[in-house]
JSON list of C-alpha atoms in Angstrom, two decimals:
[
{"chain": "Y", "resi": 17, "resn": "UNK", "atom": "CA", "xyz": [143.40, 76.01, 121.37]},
{"chain": "Y", "resi": 18, "resn": "UNK", "atom": "CA", "xyz": [141.13, 77.66, 124.37]},
{"chain": "Y", "resi": 19, "resn": "UNK", "atom": "CA", "xyz": [137.84, 77.51, 124.30]},
{"chain": "Y", "resi": 20, "resn": "UNK", "atom": "CA", "xyz": [136.05, 80.57, 124.94]},
{"chain": "Y", "resi": 21, "resn": "UNK", "atom": "CA", "xyz": [133.39, 80.15, 126.74]},
{"chain": "Y", "resi": 22, "resn": "UNK", "atom": "CA", "xyz": [131.14, 83.85, 125.52]},
{"chain": "Y", "resi": 23, "resn": "UNK", "atom": "CA", "xyz": [128.98, 84.78, 128.53]},
{"chain": "Y", "resi": 24, "resn": "UNK", "atom": "CA", "xyz": [124.99, 85.39, 128.18]},
{"chain": "Y", "resi": 25, "resn": "UNK", "atom": "CA", "xyz": [124.29, 87.59, 130.87]},
{"chain": "Y", "resi": 26, "resn": "UNK", "atom": "CA", "xyz": [124.43, 88.51, 134.35]},
{"chain": "Y", "resi": 27, "resn": "UNK", "atom": "CA", "xyz": [122.48, 86.52, 137.43]},
{"chain": "Y", "resi": 28, "resn": "UNK", "atom": "CA", "xyz": [120.33, 88.45, 140.49]},
{"chain": "Y", "resi": 29, "resn": "UNK", "atom": "CA", "xyz": [118.71, 86.38, 142.61]},
{"chain": "Y", "resi": 30, "resn": "UNK", "atom": "CA", "xyz": [116.26, 88.59, 145.44]},
{"chain": "Y", "resi": 31, "resn": "UNK", "atom": "CA", "xyz": [113.99, 86.80, 148.03]},
{"chain": "Y", "resi": 32, "resn": "UNK", "atom": "CA", "xyz": [110.73, 88.25, 147.51]},
{"chain": "Y", "resi": 33, "resn": "UNK", "atom": "CA", "xyz": [108.47, 89.83, 145.01]},
{"chain": "Y", "resi": 34, "resn": "UNK", "atom": "CA", "xyz": [108.90, 93.08, 146.61]},
{"chain": "Y", "resi": 35, "resn": "UNK", "atom": "CA", "xyz": [111.60, 93.17, 146.33]},
{"chain": "Y", "resi": 36, "resn": "UNK", "atom": "CA", "xyz": [112.17, 91.34, 142.79]},
{"chain": "Y", "resi": 37, "resn": "UNK", "atom": "CA", "xyz": [109.25, 94.15, 141.13]},
{"chain": "Y", "resi": 38, "resn": "UNK", "atom": "CA", "xyz": [111.67, 96.94, 143.27]},
{"chain": "Y", "resi": 39, "resn": "UNK", "atom": "CA", "xyz": [114.16, 95.96, 140.95]},
{"chain": "Y", "resi": 40, "resn": "UNK", "atom": "CA", "xyz": [112.42, 95.45, 138.12]},
{"chain": "Y", "resi": 41, "resn": "UNK", "atom": "CA", "xyz": [111.46, 98.88, 138.10]},
{"chain": "Y", "resi": 42, "resn": "UNK", "atom": "CA", "xyz": [115.04, 100.42, 139.03]},
{"chain": "Y", "resi": 43, "resn": "UNK", "atom": "CA", "xyz": [116.67, 97.87, 135.62]},
{"chain": "Y", "resi": 44, "resn": "UNK", "atom": "CA", "xyz": [113.62, 99.19, 133.20]},
{"chain": "Y", "resi": 45, "resn": "UNK", "atom": "CA", "xyz": [114.09, 102.84, 134.40]},
{"chain": "Y", "resi": 46, "resn": "UNK", "atom": "CA", "xyz": [118.55, 102.70, 133.79]},
{"chain": "Y", "resi": 47, "resn": "UNK", "atom": "CA", "xyz": [116.61, 101.87, 130.25]},
{"chain": "Y", "resi": 48, "resn": "UNK", "atom": "CA", "xyz": [117.84, 98.63, 129.67]},
{"chain": "Y", "resi": 49, "resn": "UNK", "atom": "CA", "xyz": [116.11, 96.52, 126.57]},
{"chain": "Y", "resi": 50, "resn": "UNK", "atom": "CA", "xyz": [117.12, 93.09, 127.15]},
{"chain": "Y", "resi": 51, "resn": "UNK", "atom": "CA", "xyz": [115.80, 91.47, 130.48]},
{"chain": "Y", "resi": 52, "resn": "UNK", "atom": "CA", "xyz": [114.15, 88.84, 131.72]},
{"chain": "Y", "resi": 53, "resn": "UNK", "atom": "CA", "xyz": [112.81, 88.87, 135.13]},
{"chain": "Y", "resi": 54, "resn": "UNK", "atom": "CA", "xyz": [111.84, 84.34, 136.38]},
{"chain": "Y", "resi": 55, "resn": "UNK", "atom": "CA", "xyz": [109.47, 84.29, 139.45]},
{"chain": "Y", "resi": 56, "resn": "UNK", "atom": "CA", "xyz": [107.82, 80.48, 140.53]},
{"chain": "Y", "resi": 57, "resn": "UNK", "atom": "CA", "xyz": [104.07, 81.87, 140.30]},
{"chain": "Y", "resi": 58, "resn": "UNK", "atom": "CA", "xyz": [102.80, 84.87, 138.50]},
{"chain": "Y", "resi": 59, "resn": "UNK", "atom": "CA", "xyz": [103.13, 88.39, 140.28]},
{"chain": "Y", "resi": 60, "resn": "UNK", "atom": "CA", "xyz": [100.52, 91.04, 139.79]},
{"chain": "Y", "resi": 61, "resn": "UNK", "atom": "CA", "xyz": [101.82, 94.44, 138.15]},
{"chain": "Y", "resi": 62, "resn": "UNK", "atom": "CA", "xyz": [105.09, 92.89, 137.40]},
{"chain": "Y", "resi": 63, "resn": "UNK", "atom": "CA", "xyz": [104.81, 93.52, 134.00]},
{"chain": "Y", "resi": 64, "resn": "UNK", "atom": "CA", "xyz": [103.93, 97.35, 134.61]},
{"chain": "Y", "resi": 65, "resn": "UNK", "atom": "CA", "xyz": [107.43, 97.19, 136.22]},
{"chain": "Y", "resi": 66, "resn": "UNK", "atom": "CA", "xyz": [109.17, 95.76, 133.58]},
{"chain": "Y", "resi": 67, "resn": "UNK", "atom": "CA", "xyz": [107.28, 98.13, 131.14]},
{"chain": "Y", "resi": 68, "resn": "UNK", "atom": "CA", "xyz": [106.23, 95.57, 129.09]},
{"chain": "Y", "resi": 69, "resn": "UNK", "atom": "CA", "xyz": [103.44, 96.32, 125.99]},
{"chain": "Y", "resi": 70, "resn": "UNK", "atom": "CA", "xyz": [100.53, 94.16, 125.51]},
{"chain": "Y", "resi": 71, "resn": "UNK", "atom": "CA", "xyz": [100.74, 91.13, 123.69]},
{"chain": "Y", "resi": 72, "resn": "UNK", "atom": "CA", "xyz": [100.37, 90.59, 119.76]},
{"chain": "Y", "resi": 73, "resn": "UNK", "atom": "CA", "xyz": [98.82, 86.95, 120.51]},
{"chain": "Y", "resi": 74, "resn": "UNK", "atom": "CA", "xyz": [95.55, 88.73, 120.09]},
{"chain": "Y", "resi": 75, "resn": "UNK", "atom": "CA", "xyz": [96.07, 90.09, 116.48]},
{"chain": "Y", "resi": 76, "resn": "UNK", "atom": "CA", "xyz": [96.55, 86.25, 115.47]},
{"chain": "Y", "resi": 77, "resn": "UNK", "atom": "CA", "xyz": [94.03, 85.02, 117.14]},
{"chain": "Y", "resi": 78, "resn": "UNK", "atom": "CA", "xyz": [91.65, 87.92, 115.59]},
{"chain": "Y", "resi": 79, "resn": "UNK", "atom": "CA", "xyz": [93.53, 87.00, 112.24]},
{"chain": "Y", "resi": 80, "resn": "UNK", "atom": "CA", "xyz": [92.13, 83.31, 111.83]},
{"chain": "Y", "resi": 81, "resn": "UNK", "atom": "CA", "xyz": [88.77, 84.03, 113.12]},
{"chain": "Y", "resi": 82, "resn": "UNK", "atom": "CA", "xyz": [88.22, 86.15, 110.39]},
{"chain": "Y", "resi": 83, "resn": "UNK", "atom": "CA", "xyz": [90.13, 83.09, 107.80]},
{"chain": "Y", "resi": 84, "resn": "UNK", "atom": "CA", "xyz": [87.78, 80.47, 109.65]},
{"chain": "Y", "resi": 85, "resn": "UNK", "atom": "CA", "xyz": [84.40, 82.15, 109.21]},
{"chain": "Y", "resi": 86, "resn": "UNK", "atom": "CA", "xyz": [85.80, 83.59, 105.71]},
{"chain": "Y", "resi": 87, "resn": "UNK", "atom": "CA", "xyz": [86.63, 80.73, 104.64]},
{"chain": "Y", "resi": 88, "resn": "UNK", "atom": "CA", "xyz": [83.05, 78.65, 105.96]},
{"chain": "Y", "resi": 89, "resn": "UNK", "atom": "CA", "xyz": [80.87, 81.73, 104.01]},
{"chain": "Y", "resi": 90, "resn": "UNK", "atom": "CA", "xyz": [83.14, 80.65, 101.41]},
{"chain": "Y", "resi": 91, "resn": "UNK", "atom": "CA", "xyz": [83.35, 76.94, 101.24]},
{"chain": "Y", "resi": 92, "resn": "UNK", "atom": "CA", "xyz": [79.31, 77.09, 102.11]},
{"chain": "Y", "resi": 93, "resn": "UNK", "atom": "CA", "xyz": [78.85, 79.34, 99.28]},
{"chain": "Y", "resi": 94, "resn": "UNK", "atom": "CA", "xyz": [80.94, 77.49, 96.29]},
{"chain": "Y", "resi": 95, "resn": "UNK", "atom": "CA", "xyz": [79.53, 73.67, 96.92]},
{"chain": "Y", "resi": 96, "resn": "UNK", "atom": "CA", "xyz": [75.50, 74.84, 96.94]},
{"chain": "Y", "resi": 97, "resn": "UNK", "atom": "CA", "xyz": [75.58, 77.84, 94.47]},
{"chain": "Y", "resi": 98, "resn": "UNK", "atom": "CA", "xyz": [78.20, 76.99, 92.33]},
{"chain": "Y", "resi": 99, "resn": "UNK", "atom": "CA", "xyz": [79.84, 73.70, 92.35]},
{"chain": "Y", "resi": 100, "resn": "UNK", "atom": "CA", "xyz": [76.42, 71.17, 92.63]},
{"chain": "Y", "resi": 101, "resn": "UNK", "atom": "CA", "xyz": [73.70, 73.61, 92.70]},
{"chain": "Y", "resi": 102, "resn": "UNK", "atom": "CA", "xyz": [70.47, 72.21, 93.77]},
{"chain": "Y", "resi": 103, "resn": "UNK", "atom": "CA", "xyz": [67.34, 74.43, 93.50]},
{"chain": "Y", "resi": 104, "resn": "UNK", "atom": "CA", "xyz": [64.91, 72.66, 96.36]},
{"chain": "Y", "resi": 105, "resn": "UNK", "atom": "CA", "xyz": [61.25, 74.32, 96.10]},
{"chain": "Y", "resi": 106, "resn": "UNK", "atom": "CA", "xyz": [62.27, 77.61, 95.14]},
{"chain": "Y", "resi": 107, "resn": "UNK", "atom": "CA", "xyz": [64.70, 78.64, 97.67]},
{"chain": "Y", "resi": 108, "resn": "UNK", "atom": "CA", "xyz": [68.11, 80.35, 97.41]},
{"chain": "Y", "resi": 109, "resn": "UNK", "atom": "CA", "xyz": [71.26, 78.54, 96.47]},
{"chain": "Y", "resi": 110, "resn": "UNK", "atom": "CA", "xyz": [73.52, 79.90, 99.68]},
{"chain": "Y", "resi": 111, "resn": "UNK", "atom": "CA", "xyz": [71.38, 81.83, 102.56]},
{"chain": "Y", "resi": 112, "resn": "UNK", "atom": "CA", "xyz": [74.16, 83.45, 104.94]},
{"chain": "Y", "resi": 113, "resn": "UNK", "atom": "CA", "xyz": [71.80, 82.29, 107.88]},
{"chain": "Y", "resi": 114, "resn": "UNK", "atom": "CA", "xyz": [72.43, 78.45, 106.86]},
{"chain": "Y", "resi": 115, "resn": "UNK", "atom": "CA", "xyz": [75.89, 78.54, 106.52]},
{"chain": "Y", "resi": 116, "resn": "UNK", "atom": "CA", "xyz": [76.17, 79.97, 109.64]},
{"chain": "Y", "resi": 117, "resn": "UNK", "atom": "CA", "xyz": [77.36, 76.99, 111.85]},
{"chain": "Y", "resi": 118, "resn": "UNK", "atom": "CA", "xyz": [79.02, 75.82, 110.42]},
{"chain": "Y", "resi": 119, "resn": "UNK", "atom": "CA", "xyz": [81.65, 79.40, 109.40]},
{"chain": "Y", "resi": 120, "resn": "UNK", "atom": "CA", "xyz": [81.05, 79.71, 113.45]},
{"chain": "Y", "resi": 121, "resn": "UNK", "atom": "CA", "xyz": [83.18, 76.59, 114.40]},
{"chain": "Y", "resi": 122, "resn": "UNK", "atom": "CA", "xyz": [85.92, 77.16, 111.68]},
{"chain": "Y", "resi": 123, "resn": "UNK", "atom": "CA", "xyz": [86.38, 80.75, 113.30]},
{"chain": "Y", "resi": 124, "resn": "UNK", "atom": "CA", "xyz": [86.70, 79.18, 116.90]},
{"chain": "Y", "resi": 125, "resn": "UNK", "atom": "CA", "xyz": [89.06, 76.21, 115.43]},
{"chain": "Y", "resi": 126, "resn": "UNK", "atom": "CA", "xyz": [91.05, 78.66, 113.43]},
{"chain": "Y", "resi": 127, "resn": "UNK", "atom": "CA", "xyz": [91.46, 81.82, 115.61]},
{"chain": "Y", "resi": 128, "resn": "UNK", "atom": "CA", "xyz": [92.74, 79.02, 118.56]},
{"chain": "Y", "resi": 129, "resn": "UNK", "atom": "CA", "xyz": [94.93, 77.33, 116.13]},
{"chain": "Y", "resi": 130, "resn": "UNK", "atom": "CA", "xyz": [96.33, 81.26, 115.94]},
{"chain": "Y", "resi": 131, "resn": "UNK", "atom": "CA", "xyz": [96.94, 82.44, 119.15]},
{"chain": "Y", "resi": 132, "resn": "UNK", "atom": "CA", "xyz": [98.57, 78.93, 119.30]},
{"chain": "Y", "resi": 133, "resn": "UNK", "atom": "CA", "xyz": [100.92, 79.38, 116.64]},
{"chain": "Y", "resi": 134, "resn": "UNK", "atom": "CA", "xyz": [100.88, 83.35, 117.28]},
{"chain": "Y", "resi": 135, "resn": "UNK", "atom": "CA", "xyz": [102.32, 82.30, 121.28]},
{"chain": "Y", "resi": 136, "resn": "UNK", "atom": "CA", "xyz": [105.35, 79.86, 119.38]},
{"chain": "Y", "resi": 137, "resn": "UNK", "atom": "CA", "xyz": [105.95, 82.46, 117.15]},
{"chain": "Y", "resi": 138, "resn": "UNK", "atom": "CA", "xyz": [106.94, 85.07, 119.25]},
{"chain": "Y", "resi": 139, "resn": "UNK", "atom": "CA", "xyz": [108.17, 82.91, 121.95]},
{"chain": "Y", "resi": 140, "resn": "UNK", "atom": "CA", "xyz": [110.10, 82.06, 119.52]},
{"chain": "Y", "resi": 141, "resn": "UNK", "atom": "CA", "xyz": [109.12, 78.00, 120.84]},
{"chain": "Y", "resi": 142, "resn": "UNK", "atom": "CA", "xyz": [110.18, 75.45, 120.64]},
{"chain": "Y", "resi": 143, "resn": "UNK", "atom": "CA", "xyz": [113.49, 76.23, 122.01]},
{"chain": "Y", "resi": 144, "resn": "UNK", "atom": "CA", "xyz": [115.35, 73.08, 123.13]},
{"chain": "Y", "resi": 145, "resn": "UNK", "atom": "CA", "xyz": [117.55, 75.00, 124.83]},
{"chain": "Y", "resi": 146, "resn": "UNK", "atom": "CA", "xyz": [119.52, 78.00, 127.18]},
{"chain": "Y", "resi": 147, "resn": "UNK", "atom": "CA", "xyz": [122.34, 79.27, 128.91]},
{"chain": "Y", "resi": 148, "resn": "UNK", "atom": "CA", "xyz": [120.37, 79.99, 132.41]},
{"chain": "Y", "resi": 149, "resn": "UNK", "atom": "CA", "xyz": [119.38, 76.31, 132.61]},
{"chain": "Y", "resi": 150, "resn": "UNK", "atom": "CA", "xyz": [122.66, 75.06, 133.28]},
{"chain": "Y", "resi": 151, "resn": "UNK", "atom": "CA", "xyz": [122.59, 77.12, 135.95]},
{"chain": "Y", "resi": 152, "resn": "UNK", "atom": "CA", "xyz": [122.13, 75.59, 139.21]},
{"chain": "Y", "resi": 153, "resn": "UNK", "atom": "CA", "xyz": [120.52, 78.00, 141.20]},
{"chain": "Y", "resi": 154, "resn": "UNK", "atom": "CA", "xyz": [118.16, 78.94, 138.89]},
{"chain": "Y", "resi": 155, "resn": "UNK", "atom": "CA", "xyz": [116.15, 75.49, 139.25]},
{"chain": "Y", "resi": 156, "resn": "UNK", "atom": "CA", "xyz": [114.28, 77.40, 142.19]},
{"chain": "Y", "resi": 157, "resn": "UNK", "atom": "CA", "xyz": [113.11, 80.16, 140.19]},
{"chain": "Y", "resi": 158, "resn": "UNK", "atom": "CA", "xyz": [110.65, 76.99, 140.74]},
{"chain": "Y", "resi": 159, "resn": "UNK", "atom": "CA", "xyz": [110.26, 76.76, 143.79]},
{"chain": "Y", "resi": 160, "resn": "UNK", "atom": "CA", "xyz": [110.58, 79.57, 145.94]},
{"chain": "Y", "resi": 161, "resn": "UNK", "atom": "CA", "xyz": [113.27, 81.99, 144.05]},
{"chain": "Y", "resi": 162, "resn": "UNK", "atom": "CA", "xyz": [113.25, 85.19, 141.90]},
{"chain": "Y", "resi": 163, "resn": "UNK", "atom": "CA", "xyz": [116.20, 86.17, 139.38]},
{"chain": "Y", "resi": 164, "resn": "UNK", "atom": "CA", "xyz": [116.59, 89.02, 136.94]},
{"chain": "Y", "resi": 165, "resn": "UNK", "atom": "CA", "xyz": [118.86, 88.32, 133.86]},
{"chain": "Y", "resi": 166, "resn": "UNK", "atom": "CA", "xyz": [120.07, 91.18, 132.29]},
{"chain": "Y", "resi": 167, "resn": "UNK", "atom": "CA", "xyz": [121.18, 90.29, 129.01]},
{"chain": "Y", "resi": 168, "resn": "UNK", "atom": "CA", "xyz": [125.43, 90.43, 127.57]},
{"chain": "Y", "resi": 169, "resn": "UNK", "atom": "CA", "xyz": [123.05, 91.59, 124.00]},
{"chain": "Y", "resi": 170, "resn": "UNK", "atom": "CA", "xyz": [121.84, 94.39, 125.37]},
{"chain": "Y", "resi": 171, "resn": "UNK", "atom": "CA", "xyz": [123.33, 97.66, 124.27]},
{"chain": "Y", "resi": 172, "resn": "UNK", "atom": "CA", "xyz": [123.69, 99.27, 127.91]},
{"chain": "Y", "resi": 173, "resn": "UNK", "atom": "CA", "xyz": [125.46, 96.28, 129.00]},
{"chain": "Y", "resi": 174, "resn": "UNK", "atom": "CA", "xyz": [128.82, 96.56, 131.37]},
{"chain": "Y", "resi": 175, "resn": "UNK", "atom": "CA", "xyz": [130.02, 93.79, 133.74]},
{"chain": "Y", "resi": 176, "resn": "UNK", "atom": "CA", "xyz": [131.12, 96.17, 136.34]},
{"chain": "Y", "resi": 177, "resn": "UNK", "atom": "CA", "xyz": [127.84, 98.81, 135.68]},
{"chain": "Y", "resi": 178, "resn": "UNK", "atom": "CA", "xyz": [125.21, 96.20, 135.60]},
{"chain": "Y", "resi": 179, "resn": "UNK", "atom": "CA", "xyz": [127.22, 94.36, 138.88]},
{"chain": "Y", "resi": 180, "resn": "UNK", "atom": "CA", "xyz": [127.00, 97.17, 140.67]},
{"chain": "Y", "resi": 181, "resn": "UNK", "atom": "CA", "xyz": [123.21, 98.32, 139.56]},
{"chain": "Y", "resi": 182, "resn": "UNK", "atom": "CA", "xyz": [121.95, 94.93, 140.91]},
{"chain": "Y", "resi": 183, "resn": "UNK", "atom": "CA", "xyz": [124.02, 95.20, 143.92]},
{"chain": "Y", "resi": 184, "resn": "UNK", "atom": "CA", "xyz": [122.49, 98.01, 144.83]},
{"chain": "Y", "resi": 185, "resn": "UNK", "atom": "CA", "xyz": [119.08, 96.34, 144.43]},
{"chain": "Y", "resi": 186, "resn": "UNK", "atom": "CA", "xyz": [119.85, 93.66, 147.30]},
{"chain": "Y", "resi": 187, "resn": "UNK", "atom": "CA", "xyz": [120.21, 90.81, 145.39]},
{"chain": "Y", "resi": 188, "resn": "UNK", "atom": "CA", "xyz": [121.49, 88.12, 147.72]},
{"chain": "Y", "resi": 189, "resn": "UNK", "atom": "CA", "xyz": [123.19, 87.24, 144.76]},
{"chain": "Y", "resi": 190, "resn": "UNK", "atom": "CA", "xyz": [124.95, 87.47, 140.77]},
{"chain": "Y", "resi": 191, "resn": "UNK", "atom": "CA", "xyz": [126.76, 85.58, 139.26]},
{"chain": "Y", "resi": 192, "resn": "UNK", "atom": "CA", "xyz": [127.27, 85.85, 135.36]},
{"chain": "Y", "resi": 193, "resn": "UNK", "atom": "CA", "xyz": [125.95, 82.84, 133.24]},
{"chain": "Y", "resi": 194, "resn": "UNK", "atom": "CA", "xyz": [127.97, 81.26, 130.47]},
{"chain": "Y", "resi": 195, "resn": "UNK", "atom": "CA", "xyz": [126.34, 80.64, 127.57]}
]
């Protein structure tokens, strides 16, 4: 029984951030959608070069914060006005001023949980396995090398055409990564 190994994508290695940025712009302009850039440090302008949109994590934070504030106000209202009302000196059963500190704290707590779990959800984490981790050269991405990976799942992917494109961009090394 023969073991068939599916290719995950093609990986290209670059020497410096400028070459990687130029290559990312060319890959974006070629119309690829399922590709990524790996660098040992953040490269200013790379998100624009890749054509990435703004992150949606902020919406998760906002929704978590609104939920926290609403729950804090409802909790204080329920406890003071409905569940155990005690009239103290003719004061109202519920005052938003006295309920603000716990509501504020819940806003911060649930907003931070929203951003954390939103980031995990959008990045599809935890991911315990990735095919790139088997590639020995890819380990240099944490030291001093820059990589562009184009996945085979991309609709425009053709091994020969993609290889020609990456070679024309001045890559140092090209290799097919197996799953």
